Coordinates of C-alpha atoms in Angstrom, one line a residue:
M1 CA 132.9 100.5 121.3
N2 CA 129.7 98.6 120.5
T3 CA 128.4 99.1 116.9
P4 CA 124.9 98.4 115.6
H5 CA 126.3 95.7 113.3
S6 CA 128.2 93.8 115.9
A7 CA 125.0 93.9 118.0
A8 CA 123.4 91.4 115.6
P9 CA 126.1 88.8 114.9
G10 CA 125.6 86.8 111.8
R11 CA 123.0 89.1 110.4
P12 CA 124.4 91.3 107.6
P13 CA 123.2 94.9 107.6
H14 CA 120.4 95.9 105.2
R15 CA 121.5 98.8 102.9
M16 CA 118.7 101.3 102.7
D17 CA 118.2 102.4 99.1
P18 CA 118.2 106.2 99.0
A19 CA 116.0 106.0 95.8
G20 CA 113.3 104.2 97.6
G21 CA 111.1 101.7 95.8
C22 CA 108.4 99.3 97.0
P23 CA 109.4 98.3 100.5
H24 CA 107.3 95.2 101.0
A25 CA 109.4 92.4 99.5
A26 CA 112.5 93.6 101.4
N27 CA 110.4 94.0 104.6
A28 CA 109.1 90.4 104.4
R29 CA 112.7 89.1 104.0
L30 CA 114.0 91.2 106.9
L31 CA 111.1 90.3 109.1
A32 CA 111.7 86.6 108.5
E33 CA 115.1 87.1 110.0
G34 CA 114.0 89.0 113.1
A35 CA 112.1 92.1 114.4
V36 CA 115.2 94.3 114.5
T37 CA 117.9 94.6 111.9
P38 CA 121.1 96.5 111.4
V39 CA 121.0 99.0 108.5
V40 CA 123.4 101.1 106.5
L41 CA 122.0 104.6 106.0
P42 CA 123.1 107.0 103.2
G43 CA 126.7 108.1 103.7
E44 CA 127.7 104.8 105.2
I45 CA 126.2 105.7 108.5
E46 CA 125.4 102.6 110.7
G47 CA 121.9 102.4 112.2
M48 CA 119.2 100.0 113.1
A49 CA 115.5 99.5 112.0
V50 CA 112.8 98.1 114.2
L51 CA 110.4 96.1 112.0
G52 CA 108.2 93.8 114.0
H53 CA 104.9 95.2 115.3
D54 CA 105.3 94.3 119.0
A55 CA 109.0 95.3 119.0
L56 CA 108.2 98.6 117.4
R57 CA 105.3 99.3 119.8
D58 CA 107.6 98.7 122.7
F59 CA 110.5 100.7 121.2
L60 CA 108.3 103.8 120.5
S61 CA 107.1 104.0 124.1
H62 CA 110.3 103.0 125.8
P63 CA 111.5 105.5 128.5
D64 CA 115.1 105.1 127.4
V65 CA 114.5 106.1 123.8
A66 CA 114.9 109.7 122.9
K67 CA 114.3 112.0 119.9
G68 CA 116.8 114.8 120.7
A69 CA 119.8 115.1 118.3
R70 CA 122.2 115.4 121.2
H71 CA 121.7 111.6 121.6
F72 CA 122.8 110.9 118.0
T73 CA 126.4 109.7 118.5
A74 CA 127.6 110.1 114.8
L75 CA 126.1 113.7 114.8
S76 CA 127.8 114.6 118.1
E77 CA 131.1 113.3 116.7
G78 CA 130.8 115.5 113.6
R79 CA 130.4 112.6 111.1
I80 CA 127.1 113.9 109.6
P81 CA 127.7 116.5 106.9
D82 CA 125.3 119.4 106.3
G83 CA 124.1 117.9 103.0
W84 CA 123.2 114.5 104.5
P85 CA 119.7 113.8 103.1
L86 CA 118.3 112.8 106.6
R87 CA 119.9 115.6 108.6
T88 CA 116.7 117.7 108.7
F89 CA 114.9 114.8 110.4
A90 CA 117.5 114.8 113.1
T91 CA 118.1 118.5 113.7
V92 CA 115.0 120.5 112.8
P93 CA 113.9 122.4 116.0
G94 CA 110.5 121.3 117.2
M95 CA 108.4 118.6 118.8
T96 CA 109.8 115.8 116.6
T97 CA 113.3 116.3 118.0
A98 CA 112.3 117.2 121.6
D99 CA 111.9 115.1 124.6
G100 CA 110.3 115.3 128.0
A101 CA 109.2 118.8 129.2
D102 CA 110.3 120.5 126.0
H103 CA 108.3 118.0 123.9
R104 CA 105.2 118.6 126.1
R105 CA 105.6 122.4 125.9
L106 CA 105.8 122.4 122.1
R107 CA 103.0 119.9 121.6
A108 CA 100.7 121.8 123.9
L109 CA 101.1 124.9 121.7
V110 CA 99.4 123.2 118.7
S111 CA 97.4 120.3 120.2
S112 CA 94.2 122.4 120.7
A113 CA 94.0 122.8 116.9
F114 CA 93.7 119.0 116.4
T115 CA 91.2 117.9 119.0
A116 CA 88.4 115.7 117.8
R117 CA 86.0 118.6 118.3
R118 CA 88.1 121.1 116.3
V119 CA 88.7 118.6 113.5
E120 CA 85.0 117.8 113.3
A121 CA 84.3 121.5 112.9
L122 CA 86.4 121.4 109.7
R123 CA 84.3 118.7 108.1
P124 CA 82.1 121.1 106.0
R125 CA 85.1 122.9 104.7
V126 CA 86.9 119.6 103.8
E127 CA 83.8 118.5 102.0
A128 CA 83.5 121.7 100.1
V129 CA 87.1 121.6 99.0
T130 CA 86.8 118.0 98.0
A131 CA 83.8 118.8 95.8
G132 CA 85.7 121.5 94.0
L133 CA 88.7 119.2 93.5
L134 CA 86.5 116.5 92.0
D135 CA 85.3 119.1 89.4
G136 CA 88.9 119.8 88.7
L137 CA 89.8 116.1 88.4
A138 CA 86.9 115.7 85.9
E139 CA 88.1 118.7 83.9
A140 CA 91.7 117.4 83.9
A141 CA 90.5 114.1 82.5
R142 CA 88.4 115.8 79.9
T143 CA 91.4 117.8 78.6
G144 CA 93.8 114.9 79.0
G145 CA 92.1 112.3 76.8
G146 CA 90.2 110.7 79.6
V147 CA 93.2 110.4 82.0
A148 CA 94.1 112.6 85.0
D149 CA 96.8 112.3 87.6
L150 CA 94.8 111.7 90.8
R151 CA 97.7 112.5 93.0
R152 CA 98.3 115.9 91.5
H153 CA 94.7 117.0 91.0
Y154 CA 93.1 115.5 94.1
A155 CA 95.2 113.7 96.7
L156 CA 97.7 116.6 97.0
P157 CA 95.6 119.8 97.0
L158 CA 93.1 118.6 99.6
P159 CA 95.5 118.1 102.6
L160 CA 97.9 120.8 101.5
G161 CA 95.1 123.3 101.2
V162 CA 93.5 122.4 104.5
I163 CA 96.8 122.6 106.5
C164 CA 97.7 125.9 104.8
E165 CA 94.3 127.2 105.7
L166 CA 94.7 126.2 109.3
L167 CA 98.1 127.9 109.4
G168 CA 96.9 131.0 107.5
V169 CA 99.4 130.5 104.7
D170 CA 98.6 132.3 101.4
P171 CA 97.6 129.7 98.7
A172 CA 100.2 131.3 96.4
H173 CA 102.9 129.6 98.5
Q174 CA 101.4 126.1 98.3
D175 CA 103.2 124.8 95.2
R176 CA 106.6 126.0 96.4
L177 CA 106.0 124.6 99.9
H178 CA 105.2 121.2 98.4
H179 CA 108.1 121.2 96.1
L180 CA 110.6 122.1 98.8
S181 CA 109.1 119.7 101.4
S182 CA 109.3 116.9 98.8
L183 CA 113.1 117.5 98.4
V184 CA 113.5 117.7 102.2
V185 CA 111.8 114.3 102.9
A186 CA 113.4 112.5 99.9
T187 CA 116.5 110.4 100.8
D188 CA 118.0 110.6 97.3
T189 CA 118.4 114.4 97.1
E190 CA 122.0 115.2 96.4
P191 CA 123.8 117.2 99.1
A192 CA 124.1 120.6 97.6
R193 CA 120.4 120.5 96.5
A194 CA 119.4 119.3 100.0
V195 CA 121.2 122.2 101.7
A196 CA 119.7 124.7 99.2
A197 CA 116.1 123.3 99.6
N198 CA 116.4 123.4 103.4
R199 CA 117.6 127.0 103.3
E200 CA 114.9 128.1 100.9
L201 CA 112.2 126.4 102.9
V202 CA 113.3 128.0 106.2
E203 CA 113.6 131.4 104.5
L204 CA 110.1 131.0 103.0
L205 CA 108.6 130.1 106.3
A206 CA 110.4 133.0 108.0
S207 CA 108.9 135.4 105.4
I208 CA 105.5 133.9 106.0
V209 CA 105.9 134.5 109.7
A210 CA 107.1 138.1 109.2
D211 CA 104.1 138.8 107.0
K212 CA 101.7 137.2 109.5
A213 CA 103.2 139.1 112.4
G214 CA 102.2 142.3 110.6
T215 CA 98.7 141.1 109.8
P216 CA 97.7 138.5 112.4
G217 CA 94.6 136.5 111.8
D218 CA 92.5 133.7 113.4
D219 CA 95.0 131.0 112.4
L220 CA 97.6 128.8 114.0
T221 CA 100.6 130.7 112.8
S222 CA 99.3 133.9 114.4
A223 CA 98.8 131.9 117.7
L224 CA 102.3 130.6 117.5
I225 CA 103.7 134.1 116.8
A226 CA 101.8 135.4 119.9
A227 CA 103.3 132.6 122.0
R228 CA 106.8 133.5 120.7
D229 CA 106.2 137.2 121.5
E230 CA 104.9 136.7 125.0
G231 CA 108.4 136.3 126.3
G232 CA 109.6 133.6 128.7
D233 CA 110.3 130.2 127.2
R234 CA 107.1 129.3 125.5
L235 CA 108.5 129.3 121.9
S236 CA 111.7 130.4 120.3
Q237 CA 111.9 131.7 116.7
P238 CA 113.8 128.5 115.5
E239 CA 111.1 126.4 117.2
L240 CA 108.4 128.4 115.6
I241 CA 109.9 127.8 112.1
G242 CA 110.5 124.2 112.9
T243 CA 106.9 123.7 114.1
L244 CA 105.6 125.2 110.9
L245 CA 107.9 123.1 108.8
L246 CA 106.8 119.9 110.6
M247 CA 103.1 120.8 110.3
I248 CA 103.2 121.6 106.6
I249 CA 105.2 118.5 105.7
A250 CA 103.4 116.1 108.1
G251 CA 100.1 117.8 107.5
H252 CA 100.0 117.0 103.8
E253 CA 102.6 114.4 102.8
T254 CA 101.2 111.6 104.9
T255 CA 97.6 112.2 103.9
L256 CA 98.7 112.6 100.2
N257 CA 100.3 109.1 100.4
L258 CA 97.4 107.7 102.3
V259 CA 94.7 108.7 99.8
T260 CA 97.0 107.7 96.9
N261 CA 97.7 104.3 98.4
A262 CA 94.0 103.7 99.3
V263 CA 92.9 104.4 95.7
R264 CA 95.5 102.1 94.3
A265 CA 94.4 99.4 96.8
L266 CA 90.7 99.7 96.0
C267 CA 91.3 99.8 92.2
G268 CA 93.4 96.6 92.6
H269 CA 90.8 94.9 94.9
R270 CA 87.4 95.6 93.4
E271 CA 85.7 93.1 95.7
Q272 CA 86.8 95.3 98.6
L273 CA 85.5 98.4 96.9
A274 CA 82.2 96.7 96.4
L275 CA 81.9 96.0 100.1
V276 CA 82.1 99.6 101.0
L277 CA 80.0 100.9 98.0
D278 CA 77.3 98.4 99.1
G279 CA 77.4 99.6 102.7
R280 CA 78.8 96.4 104.0
A281 CA 82.0 98.2 105.3
A282 CA 82.8 101.8 106.1
W283 CA 85.2 104.2 104.5
A284 CA 86.9 104.4 107.9
D285 CA 87.7 100.7 107.5
V286 CA 89.4 101.4 104.1
V287 CA 91.5 104.1 105.8
E288 CA 92.6 101.9 108.7
E289 CA 93.4 98.9 106.4
T290 CA 95.4 101.1 104.0
L291 CA 97.4 102.6 106.9
R292 CA 98.2 99.0 108.0
W293 CA 98.7 97.4 104.6
D294 CA 100.5 100.2 102.7
S295 CA 101.6 102.7 105.3
P296 CA 102.1 106.2 103.9
V297 CA 105.4 106.4 105.9
S298 CA 107.7 103.4 105.5
Y299 CA 110.8 104.1 107.6
F300 CA 110.7 107.2 109.9
P301 CA 113.9 108.7 111.2
F302 CA 115.1 108.9 114.1
R303 CA 115.1 107.7 117.6
Y304 CA 118.1 107.0 119.8
P305 CA 118.6 104.7 122.8
T306 CA 120.0 106.7 125.7
R307 CA 121.7 103.5 127.0
D308 CA 122.5 100.2 125.4
L309 CA 119.0 98.7 124.9
T310 CA 117.9 95.2 124.0
I311 CA 114.7 95.0 121.9
D312 CA 113.4 91.5 121.0
G313 CA 116.7 90.0 121.8
T314 CA 118.8 92.4 119.7
L315 CA 121.2 94.9 121.3
I316 CA 120.8 98.5 120.0
P317 CA 123.8 100.4 121.3
K318 CA 123.4 103.8 122.9
G319 CA 123.3 106.7 120.4
T320 CA 122.4 104.6 117.4
P321 CA 120.0 106.2 114.9
V322 CA 117.0 104.0 114.7
L323 CA 114.3 103.9 111.9
A324 CA 110.7 103.1 112.8
G325 CA 109.7 100.5 110.2
Y326 CA 106.0 101.2 109.9
S327 CA 105.4 99.5 106.6
A328 CA 107.1 96.3 107.8
A329 CA 105.2 96.3 111.2
G330 CA 101.9 96.7 109.3
R331 CA 102.4 93.4 107.5
D332 CA 103.9 91.5 110.5
A333 CA 102.1 88.1 110.5
K334 CA 102.7 87.8 114.2
A335 CA 100.4 90.7 114.8
H336 CA 98.0 90.5 111.8
G337 CA 97.8 86.9 111.0
P338 CA 99.2 84.6 108.3
D339 CA 97.4 86.7 105.6
A340 CA 98.9 90.0 106.7
D341 CA 100.0 90.8 103.2
R342 CA 96.4 90.7 101.9
F343 CA 94.3 93.9 101.7
D344 CA 91.1 93.2 103.6
I345 CA 89.0 96.0 104.9
T346 CA 87.0 93.6 107.2
R347 CA 90.2 92.6 109.0
T348 CA 89.6 92.8 112.8
T349 CA 93.3 93.7 113.5
A350 CA 93.5 96.6 111.1
A351 CA 93.1 99.3 113.7
K352 CA 96.0 98.1 115.9
H353 CA 98.5 99.3 113.3
L354 CA 101.3 101.7 114.3
S355 CA 101.4 103.8 111.1
L356 CA 100.5 107.0 112.9
G357 CA 103.0 106.3 115.7
H358 CA 102.7 105.2 119.3
G359 CA 103.6 106.6 122.7
P360 CA 104.4 110.3 123.4
H361 CA 105.1 111.2 119.8
Y362 CA 101.8 109.7 118.4
C363 CA 100.7 111.8 115.4
L364 CA 98.9 114.9 116.6
G365 CA 97.2 115.3 113.2
A366 CA 95.8 111.7 113.2
P367 CA 92.1 112.8 113.5
L368 CA 92.5 115.2 110.7
A369 CA 94.3 112.8 108.4
R370 CA 91.6 110.1 109.0
M371 CA 88.8 112.5 108.4
E372 CA 90.3 114.0 105.2
A373 CA 91.1 110.5 103.8
A374 CA 87.6 109.1 104.5
I375 CA 85.9 112.1 103.0
A376 CA 88.2 112.1 100.0
L377 CA 87.6 108.4 99.2
E378 CA 83.9 108.5 99.8
A379 CA 83.4 111.5 97.6
L380 CA 85.7 110.2 94.9
F381 CA 84.1 106.7 94.5
T382 CA 80.6 108.1 94.9
R383 CA 81.1 110.4 92.0
F384 CA 83.3 107.9 90.0
P385 CA 82.3 104.4 91.1
D386 CA 84.1 102.9 88.1
L387 CA 87.3 104.9 88.5
D388 CA 90.3 102.7 87.6
L389 CA 94.0 103.0 87.0
A390 CA 94.9 104.2 83.5
V391 CA 98.2 102.2 83.6
P392 CA 99.2 98.8 85.1
E393 CA 100.0 99.1 88.8
A394 CA 103.5 97.6 88.2
S395 CA 104.4 100.5 85.9
L396 CA 103.8 103.2 88.4
T397 CA 107.0 105.0 89.5
R398 CA 107.7 104.8 93.2
H399 CA 108.2 107.7 95.6
S400 CA 111.7 109.0 96.0
G401 CA 113.3 107.7 99.2
F402 CA 112.6 105.2 101.9
V403 CA 110.8 107.5 104.3
G404 CA 107.6 108.1 102.3
N405 CA 105.8 105.2 100.7
S406 CA 103.7 105.8 97.6
V407 CA 104.0 106.5 93.9
R408 CA 104.9 109.7 92.2
T409 CA 101.9 109.9 89.9
L410 CA 98.6 108.0 89.8
P411 CA 97.0 108.2 86.3
V412 CA 93.3 107.3 86.5
H413 CA 90.2 107.1 84.3
P414 CA 87.6 109.1 86.4
T415 CA 84.6 107.5 84.7
P416 CA 81.2 108.6 86.1

């Protein structure tokens, strides 16, 4: 039987670090050796990662690449234990693990909430929430000796509050939802804790659904419950829970990392901040260049070839779990030029990044994430134009795991 590692003779597999860390040095080394690399996932599971921009774009839209767990050979053979830290990515019912007609059915149920028109209608609410959070950030700094954690007080509550409001989720659940989702997406969560976190998250979402079924409102959860209760095959209960799980996690973790990474980038590149503060560049440019240069998602699991597939000259055997290497593709010099590792908001290739996906599984929430991030950054630096990091960039503790790409805290001096 072909294995991923024999598919790339002479190239040793890259061992994915469950604890995460900054991906860029390893990405540069791997990209120099080729656009596709064999990897070792937690639990000694063999896989592949697609790193190059063009190779990743082609792979994400290839008709012989699937998301359904039935195509995952190691899972089908019973070699993936319940506590495997990446199991949820492979098995959660919903649009991220569906293909073809099932994927289109599930996507259609929520896509109307994320059209450009519906997202634009949220702008006043996002601006109001942002203003309140800036007051909270200033207060946190006042009581914290001039230092506040921007991630905790600003980058997190904005997207989490907005997605929970869209879903009609009581704000009282937000802290627990974030804590549990953080454990679910981390790749270094030990097995027993991973199983417990997944179970508690599903139980919490089921209780939210039960409460909402008794008191429906004008929100997306109520609309999904109605679709479930209409009968037929529009939506099953596991798919409803899986859809909520996906929307809560993807609806805030990505934007949380995006805003955090953009603030770090601007604080470390004051000349770029000056361009946008002077009106010579737009906040949207900052968002796109951050998405490219420091993607909020580094390696996203999983896709599986439904037949032996050759990508950029490398064989990826049928049933192999493949990671989409967004952070590597963003700094691919073949796509973004020889200075691809430089943060430059005037870069003409920034918008061609793949950090929000490509093909049929392109991120549904992309318009909302872009709007939230642009509003958050403009409001932050308009109120605190001299805002800077309170600690050296190199001392910041990195995000747990190799899926998300950011830092755990971001201490700043929010100076007016």
